mmCIF file of C-alpha atoms and ligand atoms in Angstrom:
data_model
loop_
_atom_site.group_PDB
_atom_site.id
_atom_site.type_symbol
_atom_site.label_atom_id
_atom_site.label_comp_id
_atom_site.label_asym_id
_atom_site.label_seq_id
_atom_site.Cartn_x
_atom_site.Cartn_y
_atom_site.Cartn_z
ATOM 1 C CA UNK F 1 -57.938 25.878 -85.450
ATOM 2 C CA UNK F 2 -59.848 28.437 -87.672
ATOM 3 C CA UNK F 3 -63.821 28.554 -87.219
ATOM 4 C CA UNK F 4 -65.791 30.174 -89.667
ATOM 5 C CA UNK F 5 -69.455 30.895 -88.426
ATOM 6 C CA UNK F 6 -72.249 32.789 -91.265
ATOM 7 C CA UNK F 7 -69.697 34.352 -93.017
ATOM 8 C CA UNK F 8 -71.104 36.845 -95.639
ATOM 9 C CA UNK F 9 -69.615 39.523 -98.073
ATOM 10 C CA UNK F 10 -71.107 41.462 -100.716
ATOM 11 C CA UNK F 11 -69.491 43.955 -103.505
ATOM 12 C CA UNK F 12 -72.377 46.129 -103.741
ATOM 13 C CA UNK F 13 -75.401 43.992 -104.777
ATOM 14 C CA UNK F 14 -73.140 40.779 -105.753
ATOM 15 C CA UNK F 15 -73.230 39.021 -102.889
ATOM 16 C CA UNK F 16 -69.813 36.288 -103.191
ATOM 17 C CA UNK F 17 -70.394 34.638 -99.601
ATOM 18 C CA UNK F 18 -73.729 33.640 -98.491
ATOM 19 C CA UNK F 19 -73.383 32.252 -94.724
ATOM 20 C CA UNK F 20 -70.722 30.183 -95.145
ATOM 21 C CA UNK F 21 -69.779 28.133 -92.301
ATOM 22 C CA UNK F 22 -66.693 25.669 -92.273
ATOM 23 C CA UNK F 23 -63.969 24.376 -89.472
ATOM 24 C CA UNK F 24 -60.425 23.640 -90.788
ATOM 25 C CA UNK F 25 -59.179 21.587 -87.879
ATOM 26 C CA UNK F 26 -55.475 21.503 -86.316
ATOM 27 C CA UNK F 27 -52.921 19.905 -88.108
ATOM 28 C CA UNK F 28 -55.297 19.426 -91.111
ATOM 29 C CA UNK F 29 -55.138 20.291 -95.000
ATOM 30 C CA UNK F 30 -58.785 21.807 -95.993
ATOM 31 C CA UNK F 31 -59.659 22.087 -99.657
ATOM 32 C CA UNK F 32 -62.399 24.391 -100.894
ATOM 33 C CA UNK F 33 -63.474 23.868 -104.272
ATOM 34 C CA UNK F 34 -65.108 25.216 -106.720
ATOM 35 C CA UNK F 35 -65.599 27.233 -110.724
ATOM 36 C CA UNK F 36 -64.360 30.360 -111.841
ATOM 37 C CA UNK F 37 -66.771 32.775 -109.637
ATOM 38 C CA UNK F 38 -67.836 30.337 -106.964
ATOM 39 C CA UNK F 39 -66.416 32.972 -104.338
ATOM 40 C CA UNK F 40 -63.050 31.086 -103.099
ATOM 41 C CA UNK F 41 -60.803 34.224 -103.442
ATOM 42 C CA UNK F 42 -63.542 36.554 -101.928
ATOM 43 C CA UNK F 43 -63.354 33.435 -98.903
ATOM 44 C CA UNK F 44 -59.925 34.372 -98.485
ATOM 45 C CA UNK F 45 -59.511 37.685 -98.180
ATOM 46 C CA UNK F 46 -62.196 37.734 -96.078
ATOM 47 C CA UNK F 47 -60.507 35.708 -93.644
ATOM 48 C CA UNK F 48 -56.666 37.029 -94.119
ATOM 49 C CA UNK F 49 -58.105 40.778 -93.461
ATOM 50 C CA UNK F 50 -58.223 42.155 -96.882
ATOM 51 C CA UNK F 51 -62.352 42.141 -96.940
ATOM 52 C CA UNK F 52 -64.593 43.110 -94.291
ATOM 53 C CA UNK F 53 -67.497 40.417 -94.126
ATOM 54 C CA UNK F 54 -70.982 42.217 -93.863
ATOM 55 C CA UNK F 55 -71.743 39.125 -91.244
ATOM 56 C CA UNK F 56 -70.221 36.413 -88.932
ATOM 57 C CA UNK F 57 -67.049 35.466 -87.357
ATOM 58 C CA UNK F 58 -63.767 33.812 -87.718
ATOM 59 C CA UNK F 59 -61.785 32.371 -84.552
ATOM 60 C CA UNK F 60 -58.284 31.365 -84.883
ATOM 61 C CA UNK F 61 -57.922 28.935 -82.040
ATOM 62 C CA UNK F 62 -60.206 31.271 -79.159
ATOM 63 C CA UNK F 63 -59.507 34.711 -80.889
ATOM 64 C CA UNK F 64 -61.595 36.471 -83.048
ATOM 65 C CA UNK F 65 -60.239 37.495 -85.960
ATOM 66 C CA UNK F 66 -60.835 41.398 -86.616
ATOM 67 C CA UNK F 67 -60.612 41.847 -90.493
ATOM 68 C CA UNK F 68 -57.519 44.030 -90.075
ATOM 69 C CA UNK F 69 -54.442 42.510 -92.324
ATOM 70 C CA UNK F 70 -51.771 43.067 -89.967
ATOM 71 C CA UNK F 71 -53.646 41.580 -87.140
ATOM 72 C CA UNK F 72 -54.494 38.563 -88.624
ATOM 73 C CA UNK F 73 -51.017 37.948 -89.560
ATOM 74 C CA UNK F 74 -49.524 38.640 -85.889
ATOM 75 C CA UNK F 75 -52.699 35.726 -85.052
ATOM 76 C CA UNK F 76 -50.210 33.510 -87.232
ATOM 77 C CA UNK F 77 -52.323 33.482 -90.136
ATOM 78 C CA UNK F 78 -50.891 34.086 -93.390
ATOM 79 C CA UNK F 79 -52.282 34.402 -96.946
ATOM 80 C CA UNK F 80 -50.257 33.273 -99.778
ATOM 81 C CA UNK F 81 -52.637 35.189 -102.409
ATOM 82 C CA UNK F 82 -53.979 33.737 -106.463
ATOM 83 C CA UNK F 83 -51.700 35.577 -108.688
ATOM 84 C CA UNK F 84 -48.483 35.121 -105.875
ATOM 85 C CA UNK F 85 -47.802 38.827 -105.766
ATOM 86 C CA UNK F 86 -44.316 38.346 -105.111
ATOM 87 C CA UNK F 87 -42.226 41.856 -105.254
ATOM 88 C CA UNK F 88 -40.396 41.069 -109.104
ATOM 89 C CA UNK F 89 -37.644 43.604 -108.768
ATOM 90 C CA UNK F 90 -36.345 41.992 -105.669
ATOM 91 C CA UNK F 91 -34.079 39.219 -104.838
ATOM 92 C CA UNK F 92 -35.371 36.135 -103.962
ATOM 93 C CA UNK F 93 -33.869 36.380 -100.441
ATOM 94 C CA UNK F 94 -35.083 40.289 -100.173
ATOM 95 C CA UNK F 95 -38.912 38.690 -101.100
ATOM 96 C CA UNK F 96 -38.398 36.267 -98.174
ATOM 97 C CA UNK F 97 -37.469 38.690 -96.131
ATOM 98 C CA UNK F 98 -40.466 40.868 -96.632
ATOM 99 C CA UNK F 99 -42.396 37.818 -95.527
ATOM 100 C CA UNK F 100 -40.696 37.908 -92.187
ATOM 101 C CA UNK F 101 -40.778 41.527 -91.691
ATOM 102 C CA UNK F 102 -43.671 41.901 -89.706
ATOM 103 C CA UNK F 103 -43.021 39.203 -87.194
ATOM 104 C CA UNK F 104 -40.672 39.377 -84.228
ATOM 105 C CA UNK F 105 -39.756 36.026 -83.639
ATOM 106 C CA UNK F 106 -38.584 35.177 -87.078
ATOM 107 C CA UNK F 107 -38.032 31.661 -86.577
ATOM 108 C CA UNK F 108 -38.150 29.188 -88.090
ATOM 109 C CA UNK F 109 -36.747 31.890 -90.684
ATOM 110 C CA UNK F 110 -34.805 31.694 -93.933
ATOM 111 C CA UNK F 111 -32.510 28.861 -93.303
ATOM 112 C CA UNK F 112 -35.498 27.328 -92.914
ATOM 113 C CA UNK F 113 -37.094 28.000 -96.169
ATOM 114 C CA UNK F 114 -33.745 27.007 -98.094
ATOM 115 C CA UNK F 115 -34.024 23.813 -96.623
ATOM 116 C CA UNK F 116 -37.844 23.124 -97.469
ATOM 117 C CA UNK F 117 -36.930 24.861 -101.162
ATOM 118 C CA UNK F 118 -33.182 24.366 -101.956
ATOM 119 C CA UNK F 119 -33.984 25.650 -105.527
ATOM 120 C CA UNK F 120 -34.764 28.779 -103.624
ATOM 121 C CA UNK F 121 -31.015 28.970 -102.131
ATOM 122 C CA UNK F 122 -29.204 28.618 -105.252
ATOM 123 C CA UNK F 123 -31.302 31.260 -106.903
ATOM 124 C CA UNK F 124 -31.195 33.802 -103.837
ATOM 125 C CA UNK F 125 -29.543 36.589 -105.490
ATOM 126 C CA UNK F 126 -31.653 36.421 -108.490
ATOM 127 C CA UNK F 127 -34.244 39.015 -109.072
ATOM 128 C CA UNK F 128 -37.628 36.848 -108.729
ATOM 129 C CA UNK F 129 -39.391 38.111 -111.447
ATOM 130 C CA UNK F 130 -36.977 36.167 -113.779
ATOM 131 C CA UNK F 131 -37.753 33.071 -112.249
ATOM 132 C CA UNK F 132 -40.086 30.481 -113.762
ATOM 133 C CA UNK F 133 -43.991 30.266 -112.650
ATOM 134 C CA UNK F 134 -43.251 27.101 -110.524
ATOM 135 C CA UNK F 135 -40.626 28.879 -108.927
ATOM 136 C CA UNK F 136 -42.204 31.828 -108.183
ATOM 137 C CA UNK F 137 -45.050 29.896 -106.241
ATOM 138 C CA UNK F 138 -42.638 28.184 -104.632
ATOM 139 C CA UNK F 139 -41.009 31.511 -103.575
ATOM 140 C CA UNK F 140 -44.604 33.271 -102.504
ATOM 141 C CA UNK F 141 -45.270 30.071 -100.267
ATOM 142 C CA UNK F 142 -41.916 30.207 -98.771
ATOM 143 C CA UNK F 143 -42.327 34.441 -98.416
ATOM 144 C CA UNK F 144 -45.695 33.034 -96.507
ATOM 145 C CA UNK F 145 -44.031 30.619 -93.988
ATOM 146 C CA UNK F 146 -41.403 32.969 -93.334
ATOM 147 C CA UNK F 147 -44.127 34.844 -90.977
ATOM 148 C CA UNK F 148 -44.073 31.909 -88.838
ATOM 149 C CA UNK F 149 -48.021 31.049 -89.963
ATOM 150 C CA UNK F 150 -50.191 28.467 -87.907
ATOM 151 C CA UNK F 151 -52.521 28.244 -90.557
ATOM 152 C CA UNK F 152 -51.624 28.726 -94.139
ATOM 153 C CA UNK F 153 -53.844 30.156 -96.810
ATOM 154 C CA UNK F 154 -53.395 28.983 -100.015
ATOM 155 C CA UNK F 155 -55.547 31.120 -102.811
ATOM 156 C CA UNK F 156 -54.803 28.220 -106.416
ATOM 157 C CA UNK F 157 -51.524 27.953 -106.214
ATOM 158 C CA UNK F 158 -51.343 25.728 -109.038
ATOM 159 C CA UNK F 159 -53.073 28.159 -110.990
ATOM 160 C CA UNK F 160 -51.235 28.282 -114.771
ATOM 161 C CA UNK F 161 -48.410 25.311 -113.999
ATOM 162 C CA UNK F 162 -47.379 22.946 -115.691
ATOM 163 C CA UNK F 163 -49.034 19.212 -114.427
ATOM 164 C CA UNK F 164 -45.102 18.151 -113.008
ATOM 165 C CA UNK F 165 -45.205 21.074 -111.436
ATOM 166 C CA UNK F 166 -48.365 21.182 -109.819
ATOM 167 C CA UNK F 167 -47.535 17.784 -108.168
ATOM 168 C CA UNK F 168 -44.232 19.090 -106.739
ATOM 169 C CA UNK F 169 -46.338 22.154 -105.558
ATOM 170 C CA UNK F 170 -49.044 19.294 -104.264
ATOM 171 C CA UNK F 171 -45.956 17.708 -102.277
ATOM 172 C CA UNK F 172 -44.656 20.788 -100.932
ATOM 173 C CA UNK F 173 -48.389 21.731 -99.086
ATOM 174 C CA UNK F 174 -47.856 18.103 -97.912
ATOM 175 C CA UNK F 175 -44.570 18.632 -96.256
ATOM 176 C CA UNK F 176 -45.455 22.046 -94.429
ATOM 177 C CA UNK F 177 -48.883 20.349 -93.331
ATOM 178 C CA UNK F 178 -46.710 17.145 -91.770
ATOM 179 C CA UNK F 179 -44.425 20.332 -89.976
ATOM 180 C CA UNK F 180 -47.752 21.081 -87.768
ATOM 181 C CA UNK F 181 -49.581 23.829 -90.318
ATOM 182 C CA UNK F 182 -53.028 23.577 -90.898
ATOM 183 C CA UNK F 183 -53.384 24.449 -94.464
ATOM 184 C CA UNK F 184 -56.512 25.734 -95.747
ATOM 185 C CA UNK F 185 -56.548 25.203 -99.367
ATOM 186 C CA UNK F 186 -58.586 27.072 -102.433
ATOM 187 C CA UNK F 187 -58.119 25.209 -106.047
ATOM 188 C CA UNK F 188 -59.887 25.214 -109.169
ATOM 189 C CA UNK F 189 -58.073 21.768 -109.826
ATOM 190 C CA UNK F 190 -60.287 20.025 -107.254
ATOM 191 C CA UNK F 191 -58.422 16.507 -108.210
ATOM 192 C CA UNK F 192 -54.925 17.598 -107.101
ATOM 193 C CA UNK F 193 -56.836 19.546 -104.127
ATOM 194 C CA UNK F 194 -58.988 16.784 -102.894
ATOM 195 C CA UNK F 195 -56.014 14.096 -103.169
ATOM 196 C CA UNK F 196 -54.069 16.289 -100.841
ATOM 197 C CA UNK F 197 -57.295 17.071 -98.281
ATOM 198 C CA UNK F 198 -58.440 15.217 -95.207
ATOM 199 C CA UNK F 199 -61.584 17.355 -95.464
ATOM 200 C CA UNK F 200 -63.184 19.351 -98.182
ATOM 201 C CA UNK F 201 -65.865 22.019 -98.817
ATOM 202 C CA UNK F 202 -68.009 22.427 -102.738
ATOM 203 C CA UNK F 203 -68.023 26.442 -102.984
ATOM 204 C CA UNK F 204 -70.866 26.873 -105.036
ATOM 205 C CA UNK F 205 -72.403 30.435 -106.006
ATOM 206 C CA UNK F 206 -70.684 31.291 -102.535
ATOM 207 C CA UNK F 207 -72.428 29.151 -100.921
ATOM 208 C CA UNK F 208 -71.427 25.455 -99.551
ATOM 209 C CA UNK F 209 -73.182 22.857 -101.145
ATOM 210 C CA UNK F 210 -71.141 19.855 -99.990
ATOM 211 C CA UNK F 211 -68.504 18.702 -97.392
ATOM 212 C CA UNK F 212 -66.860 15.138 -96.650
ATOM 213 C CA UNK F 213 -63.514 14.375 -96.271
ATOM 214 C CA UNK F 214 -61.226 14.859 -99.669
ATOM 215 C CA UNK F 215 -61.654 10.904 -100.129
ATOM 216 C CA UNK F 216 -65.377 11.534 -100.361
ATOM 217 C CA UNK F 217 -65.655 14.298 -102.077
ATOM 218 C CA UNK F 218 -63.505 12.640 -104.547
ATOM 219 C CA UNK F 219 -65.340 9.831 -105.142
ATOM 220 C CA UNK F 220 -68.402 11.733 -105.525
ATOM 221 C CA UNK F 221 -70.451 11.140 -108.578
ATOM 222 C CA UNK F 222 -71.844 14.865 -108.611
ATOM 223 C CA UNK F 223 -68.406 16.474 -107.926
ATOM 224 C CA UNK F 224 -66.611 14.099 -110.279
ATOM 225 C CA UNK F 225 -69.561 15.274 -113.150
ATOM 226 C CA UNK F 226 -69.155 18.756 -112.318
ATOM 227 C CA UNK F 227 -65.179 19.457 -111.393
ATOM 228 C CA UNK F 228 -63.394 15.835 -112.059
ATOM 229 C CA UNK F 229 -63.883 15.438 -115.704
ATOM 230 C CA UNK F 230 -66.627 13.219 -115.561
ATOM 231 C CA UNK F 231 -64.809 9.892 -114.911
ATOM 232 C CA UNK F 232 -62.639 8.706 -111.787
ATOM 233 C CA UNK F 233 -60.064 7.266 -113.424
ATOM 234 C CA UNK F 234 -58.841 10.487 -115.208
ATOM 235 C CA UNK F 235 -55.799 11.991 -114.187
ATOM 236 C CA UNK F 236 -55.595 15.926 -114.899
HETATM 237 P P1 ATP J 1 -61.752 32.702 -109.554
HETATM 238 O O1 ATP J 1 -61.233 31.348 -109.392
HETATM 239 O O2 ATP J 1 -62.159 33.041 -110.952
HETATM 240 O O3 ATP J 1 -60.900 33.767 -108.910
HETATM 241 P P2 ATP J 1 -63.421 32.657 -107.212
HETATM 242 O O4 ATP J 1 -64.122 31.407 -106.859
HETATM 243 O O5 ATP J 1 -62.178 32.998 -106.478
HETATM 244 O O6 ATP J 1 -63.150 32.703 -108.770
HETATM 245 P P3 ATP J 1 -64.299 35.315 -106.518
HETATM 246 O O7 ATP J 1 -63.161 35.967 -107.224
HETATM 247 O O8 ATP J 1 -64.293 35.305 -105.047
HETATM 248 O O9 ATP J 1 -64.498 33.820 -107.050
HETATM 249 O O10 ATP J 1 -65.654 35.998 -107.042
HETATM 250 C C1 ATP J 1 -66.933 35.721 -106.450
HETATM 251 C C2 ATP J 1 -67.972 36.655 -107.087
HETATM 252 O O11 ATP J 1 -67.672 38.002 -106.739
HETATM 253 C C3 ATP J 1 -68.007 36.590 -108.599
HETATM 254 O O12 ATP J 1 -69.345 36.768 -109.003
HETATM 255 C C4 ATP J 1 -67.167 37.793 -109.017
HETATM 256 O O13 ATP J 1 -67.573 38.273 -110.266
HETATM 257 C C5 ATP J 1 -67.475 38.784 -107.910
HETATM 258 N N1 ATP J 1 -66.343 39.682 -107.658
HETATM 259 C C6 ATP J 1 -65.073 39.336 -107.343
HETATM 260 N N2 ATP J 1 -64.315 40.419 -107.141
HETATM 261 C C7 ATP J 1 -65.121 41.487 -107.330
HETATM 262 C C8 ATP J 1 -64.936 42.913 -107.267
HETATM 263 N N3 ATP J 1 -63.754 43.428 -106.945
HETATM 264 N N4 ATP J 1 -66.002 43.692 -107.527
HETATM 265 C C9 ATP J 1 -67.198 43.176 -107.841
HETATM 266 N N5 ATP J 1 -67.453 41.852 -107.904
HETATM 267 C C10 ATP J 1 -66.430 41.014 -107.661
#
Protein backbone atom coordinates (compact mmCIF):
# COMPACT_ATOMS: atom_id res chain seq x y z
CA UNK A 1 0.00 0.00 0.00
CA UNK A 2 2.80 2.59 0.78
CA UNK A 3 6.53 1.50 -0.19
CA UNK A 4 9.25 3.31 1.16
CA UNK A 5 12.63 2.57 -0.72
CA UNK A 6 16.28 4.55 0.77
CA UNK A 7 14.52 7.23 2.07
CA UNK A 8 16.91 10.03 3.31
CA UNK A 9 16.52 13.68 4.66
CA UNK A 10 18.89 15.97 6.12
CA UNK A 11 18.43 19.61 7.89
CA UNK A 12 21.66 20.90 6.89
CA UNK A 13 24.37 18.55 8.28
CA UNK A 14 21.80 16.59 10.72
CA UNK A 15 20.93 13.98 8.79
CA UNK A 16 17.20 12.51 10.57
CA UNK A 17 16.66 9.62 7.87
CA UNK A 18 19.42 7.47 6.83
CA UNK A 19 18.01 4.99 3.98
CA UNK A 20 15.16 3.96 5.52
CA UNK A 21 13.25 1.36 3.85
CA UNK A 22 9.82 -0.06 5.18
CA UNK A 23 6.36 -1.50 3.48
CA UNK A 24 3.11 -0.79 5.42
CA UNK A 25 0.89 -3.33 3.74
CA UNK A 26 -3.01 -3.00 2.82
CA UNK A 27 -5.37 -3.14 5.40
CA UNK A 28 -2.54 -3.13 8.02
CA UNK A 29 -1.69 -0.95 11.25
CA UNK A 30 2.31 -0.18 11.09
CA UNK A 31 3.99 1.13 14.21
CA UNK A 32 7.33 2.92 14.09
CA UNK A 33 8.98 3.36 17.23
CA UNK A 34 11.34 5.01 18.73
CA UNK A 35 13.06 8.10 21.52
CA UNK A 36 12.71 11.63 21.47
CA UNK A 37 15.01 12.40 18.21
CA UNK A 38 14.98 9.00 16.59
CA UNK A 39 13.56 10.81 13.35
CA UNK A 40 9.71 9.55 13.39
CA UNK A 41 8.23 13.08 12.76
CA UNK A 42 10.97 13.94 10.12
CA UNK A 43 9.54 10.12 8.60
CA UNK A 44 6.35 11.70 8.29
CA UNK A 45 6.52 14.68 6.77
CA UNK A 46 8.65 13.29 4.49
CA UNK A 47 6.11 11.05 3.28
CA UNK A 48 2.79 13.40 3.69
CA UNK A 49 4.75 16.17 1.44
CA UNK A 50 5.86 18.58 4.00
CA UNK A 51 9.82 17.52 3.53
CA UNK A 52 11.58 16.88 0.45
CA UNK A 53 13.81 13.65 0.99
CA UNK A 54 17.44 14.27 -0.40
CA UNK A 55 17.01 10.37 -1.67
CA UNK A 56 14.53 7.52 -2.52
CA UNK A 57 10.97 6.93 -3.18
CA UNK A 58 7.59 6.42 -1.79
CA UNK A 59 4.73 4.53 -3.85
CA UNK A 60 1.26 4.65 -2.71
CA UNK A 61 -0.17 1.56 -4.30
CA UNK A 62 1.84 2.06 -8.13
CA UNK A 63 2.21 5.94 -7.82
CA UNK A 64 5.01 7.74 -6.81
CA UNK A 65 4.54 10.04 -4.38
CA UNK A 66 6.00 13.62 -5.39
CA UNK A 67 6.71 15.44 -2.01
CA UNK A 68 4.08 18.06 -2.85
CA UNK A 69 1.32 18.28 0.19
CA UNK A 70 -1.64 18.65 -1.84
CA UNK A 71 -0.74 15.83 -4.07
CA UNK A 72 -0.18 13.42 -1.64
CA UNK A 73 -3.43 14.10 -0.10
CA UNK A 74 -5.52 13.82 -3.53
CA UNK A 75 -3.22 10.08 -3.56
CA UNK A 76 -5.55 9.50 -0.38
CA UNK A 77 -2.91 9.94 2.00
CA UNK A 78 -3.46 12.00 4.91
CA UNK A 79 -1.30 13.17 7.85
CA UNK A 80 -2.84 13.67 11.13
CA UNK A 81 0.37 15.70 12.48
CA UNK A 82 2.26 15.47 16.57
CA UNK A 83 0.91 18.50 18.16
CA UNK A 84 -2.87 17.93 16.19
CA UNK A 85 -2.83 21.41 14.72
CA UNK A 86 -6.40 21.65 14.76
CA UNK A 87 -7.70 25.40 13.78
CA UNK A 88 -8.77 26.52 17.83
CA UNK A 89 -10.99 29.39 16.88
CA UNK A 90 -13.22 27.19 14.86
CA UNK A 91 -16.10 24.99 15.47
CA UNK A 92 -15.64 21.57 15.72
CA UNK A 93 -17.79 20.95 12.61
CA UNK A 94 -15.94 24.06 10.68
CA UNK A 95 -12.38 21.95 11.66
CA UNK A 96 -13.97 18.88 10.01
CA UNK A 97 -14.83 20.58 7.32
CA UNK A 98 -11.44 21.94 6.54
CA UNK A 99 -10.41 18.31 6.48
CA UNK A 100 -12.75 17.66 3.62
CA UNK A 101 -12.08 20.72 1.74
CA UNK A 102 -9.67 19.61 -0.59
CA UNK A 103 -11.35 16.47 -1.73
CA UNK A 104 -14.21 16.19 -4.21
CA UNK A 105 -15.86 13.21 -3.31
CA UNK A 106 -16.40 13.96 0.30
CA UNK A 107 -17.71 10.76 1.30
CA UNK A 108 -17.74 9.03 3.63
CA UNK A 109 -18.01 12.74 5.11
CA UNK A 110 -19.20 14.21 8.39
CA UNK A 111 -22.08 12.03 9.22
CA UNK A 112 -19.59 9.74 9.09
CA UNK A 113 -17.23 11.07 11.59
CA UNK A 114 -20.21 11.72 14.16
CA UNK A 115 -20.87 8.26 14.03
CA UNK A 116 -17.17 6.95 14.59
CA UNK A 117 -16.91 10.04 17.39
CA UNK A 118 -20.42 10.85 18.78
CA UNK A 119 -18.64 13.05 21.43
CA UNK A 120 -17.70 14.99 18.37
CA UNK A 121 -21.58 15.61 17.42
CA UNK A 122 -22.70 16.86 20.63
CA UNK A 123 -19.83 19.27 20.83
CA UNK A 124 -20.11 20.51 17.05
CA UNK A 125 -20.80 24.03 17.68
CA UNK A 126 -18.16 24.38 20.21
CA UNK A 127 -15.06 26.25 19.39
CA UNK A 128 -12.31 23.30 19.50
CA UNK A 129 -9.79 24.94 21.25
CA UNK A 130 -11.97 24.63 24.45
CA UNK A 131 -12.15 21.11 24.17
CA UNK A 132 -10.09 18.70 26.26
CA UNK A 133 -6.63 17.11 24.84
CA UNK A 134 -8.41 13.71 24.24
CA UNK A 135 -10.92 15.43 22.42
CA UNK A 136 -9.01 17.41 20.38
CA UNK A 137 -7.07 14.25 19.01
CA UNK A 138 -10.06 12.77 18.52
CA UNK A 139 -11.21 15.82 16.46
CA UNK A 140 -7.66 16.09 14.34
CA UNK A 141 -8.12 12.26 13.47
CA UNK A 142 -11.63 12.72 12.48
CA UNK A 143 -10.50 16.30 10.45
CA UNK A 144 -7.96 13.49 8.83
CA UNK A 145 -10.56 10.87 7.69
CA UNK A 146 -12.77 13.43 6.51
CA UNK A 147 -10.31 13.59 3.28
CA UNK A 148 -11.39 10.21 2.49
CA UNK A 149 -7.53 8.81 3.35
CA UNK A 150 -6.39 5.20 2.21
CA UNK A 151 -3.63 5.32 4.42
CA UNK A 152 -3.62 7.25 7.60
CA UNK A 153 -0.64 8.90 9.19
CA UNK A 154 -0.61 9.08 12.63
CA UNK A 155 2.47 11.43 14.07
CA UNK A 156 1.98 10.28 18.58
CA UNK A 157 -1.25 10.82 18.92
CA UNK A 158 -1.24 9.85 22.39
CA UNK A 159 1.30 12.27 23.00
CA UNK A 160 0.38 14.19 26.63
CA UNK A 161 -3.06 11.98 27.45
CA UNK A 162 -4.13 10.71 30.05
CA UNK A 163 -3.54 6.48 30.15
CA UNK A 164 -7.81 6.04 29.77
CA UNK A 165 -7.49 8.10 27.18
CA UNK A 166 -4.80 6.81 25.26
CA UNK A 167 -6.60 3.38 25.20
CA UNK A 168 -9.82 4.91 23.80
CA UNK A 169 -7.47 6.71 21.26
CA UNK A 170 -5.71 2.98 20.86
CA UNK A 171 -9.40 1.66 20.06
CA UNK A 172 -10.34 4.29 17.79
CA UNK A 173 -6.99 3.53 15.27
CA UNK A 174 -8.45 -0.01 15.69
CA UNK A 175 -11.85 0.74 14.39
CA UNK A 176 -10.74 2.94 11.27
CA UNK A 177 -8.02 0.14 10.50
CA UNK A 178 -11.05 -2.73 10.61
CA UNK A 179 -13.02 0.10 8.02
CA UNK A 180 -10.17 -0.86 5.29
CA UNK A 181 -7.34 2.03 6.30
CA UNK A 182 -3.96 1.11 6.49
CA UNK A 183 -2.68 3.06 9.35
CA UNK A 184 0.83 3.85 9.62
CA UNK A 185 1.55 4.64 13.12
CA UNK A 186 4.52 6.87 14.92
CA UNK A 187 4.50 6.58 19.01
CA UNK A 188 6.87 7.22 21.62
CA UNK A 189 4.61 4.82 23.80
CA UNK A 190 5.84 1.77 21.86
CA UNK A 191 3.59 -0.57 24.35
CA UNK A 192 0.21 0.93 23.36
CA UNK A 193 1.77 1.14 19.64
CA UNK A 194 3.04 -2.33 19.32
CA UNK A 195 -0.27 -3.89 21.01
CA UNK A 196 -2.21 -2.23 18.27
CA UNK A 197 0.47 -3.26 15.22
CA UNK A 198 0.55 -6.30 13.00
CA UNK A 199 4.02 -5.10 12.00
CA UNK A 200 6.53 -2.77 13.49
CA UNK A 201 9.74 -0.84 12.68
CA UNK A 202 12.72 0.35 15.82
CA UNK A 203 13.55 4.05 14.47
CA UNK A 204 16.80 4.42 15.81
CA UNK A 205 19.17 7.56 15.10
CA UNK A 206 16.93 7.56 11.82
CA UNK A 207 17.84 4.62 10.97
CA UNK A 208 15.88 1.07 11.30
CA UNK A 209 17.41 -1.16 13.54
CA UNK A 210 14.63 -3.74 13.93
CA UNK A 211 11.32 -5.01 12.35
CA UNK A 212 8.91 -8.05 13.28
CA UNK A 213 5.48 -8.00 13.66
CA UNK A 214 4.11 -5.78 16.86
CA UNK A 215 3.86 -9.29 18.77
CA UNK A 216 7.60 -9.60 18.26
CA UNK A 217 8.77 -6.59 18.71
CA UNK A 218 6.92 -6.65 21.88
CA UNK A 219 8.27 -9.45 23.29
CA UNK A 220 11.65 -8.40 22.50
CA UNK A 221 14.16 -8.39 25.26
CA UNK A 222 16.21 -5.39 23.65
CA UNK A 223 13.08 -3.29 22.83
CA UNK A 224 11.42 -4.13 26.13
CA UNK A 225 15.09 -2.84 27.91
CA UNK A 226 15.18 0.11 25.84
CA UNK A 227 11.31 1.45 25.23
CA UNK A 228 9.05 -1.11 27.49
CA UNK A 229 10.23 -0.32 30.90
CA UNK A 230 12.41 -3.08 31.29
CA UNK A 231 9.89 -5.83 32.23
CA UNK A 232 6.91 -7.43 30.13
CA UNK A 233 4.52 -7.48 32.51
CA UNK A 234 4.35 -3.64 33.03
CA UNK A 235 1.51 -1.86 31.90
CA UNK A 236 2.22 1.99 31.03
P1 LIG B 1 10.17 13.61 18.80
O1 LIG B 1 9.38 12.47 19.25
O2 LIG B 1 10.93 14.30 19.89
O3 LIG B 1 9.42 14.56 17.90
P2 LIG B 1 11.25 12.31 16.47
O4 LIG B 1 11.61 10.88 16.55
O5 LIG B 1 9.97 12.69 15.83
O6 LIG B 1 11.34 12.97 17.91
P3 LIG B 1 12.45 14.23 14.69
O7 LIG B 1 11.64 15.36 15.22
O8 LIG B 1 12.13 13.71 13.35
O9 LIG B 1 12.47 13.03 15.73
O10 LIG B 1 13.99 14.68 14.72
C1 LIG B 1 15.04 13.89 14.13
C2 LIG B 1 16.35 14.69 14.21
O11 LIG B 1 16.24 15.86 13.40
C3 LIG B 1 16.70 15.15 15.61
O12 LIG B 1 18.10 15.11 15.74
C4 LIG B 1 16.21 16.60 15.63
O13 LIG B 1 16.96 17.36 16.52
C5 LIG B 1 16.46 17.02 14.19
N1 LIG B 1 15.49 18.03 13.75
C6 LIG B 1 14.14 17.94 13.76
N2 LIG B 1 13.58 19.04 13.25
C7 LIG B 1 14.60 19.86 12.90
C8 LIG B 1 14.68 21.17 12.31
N3 LIG B 1 13.58 21.83 11.96
N4 LIG B 1 15.90 21.69 12.10
C9 LIG B 1 17.02 21.02 12.44
N5 LIG B 1 17.02 19.79 12.98
C10 LIG B 1 15.83 19.21 13.22
Amino acid sequence: MLKIENLSFSYGKIQAIKNVSFELKKGEIMAIVGANGAGKSSLMKCIAGLLKPQNGTIYCGDTLLEPIPFKVVENKVVLVPEGRWIFPNLTVEENLMMGGYTVNDRSPGIQHAYRMFPRLEERKQQRAGTMSGGEQQMLAIARGLMANPKVLLLDEPSLGLAPLIVNDIMSIIQEINREGISVLLVEQNARKALGIAHHGCVLEQGVIVKTGTGAELAQDESIIAAYLGGTKKKEQ
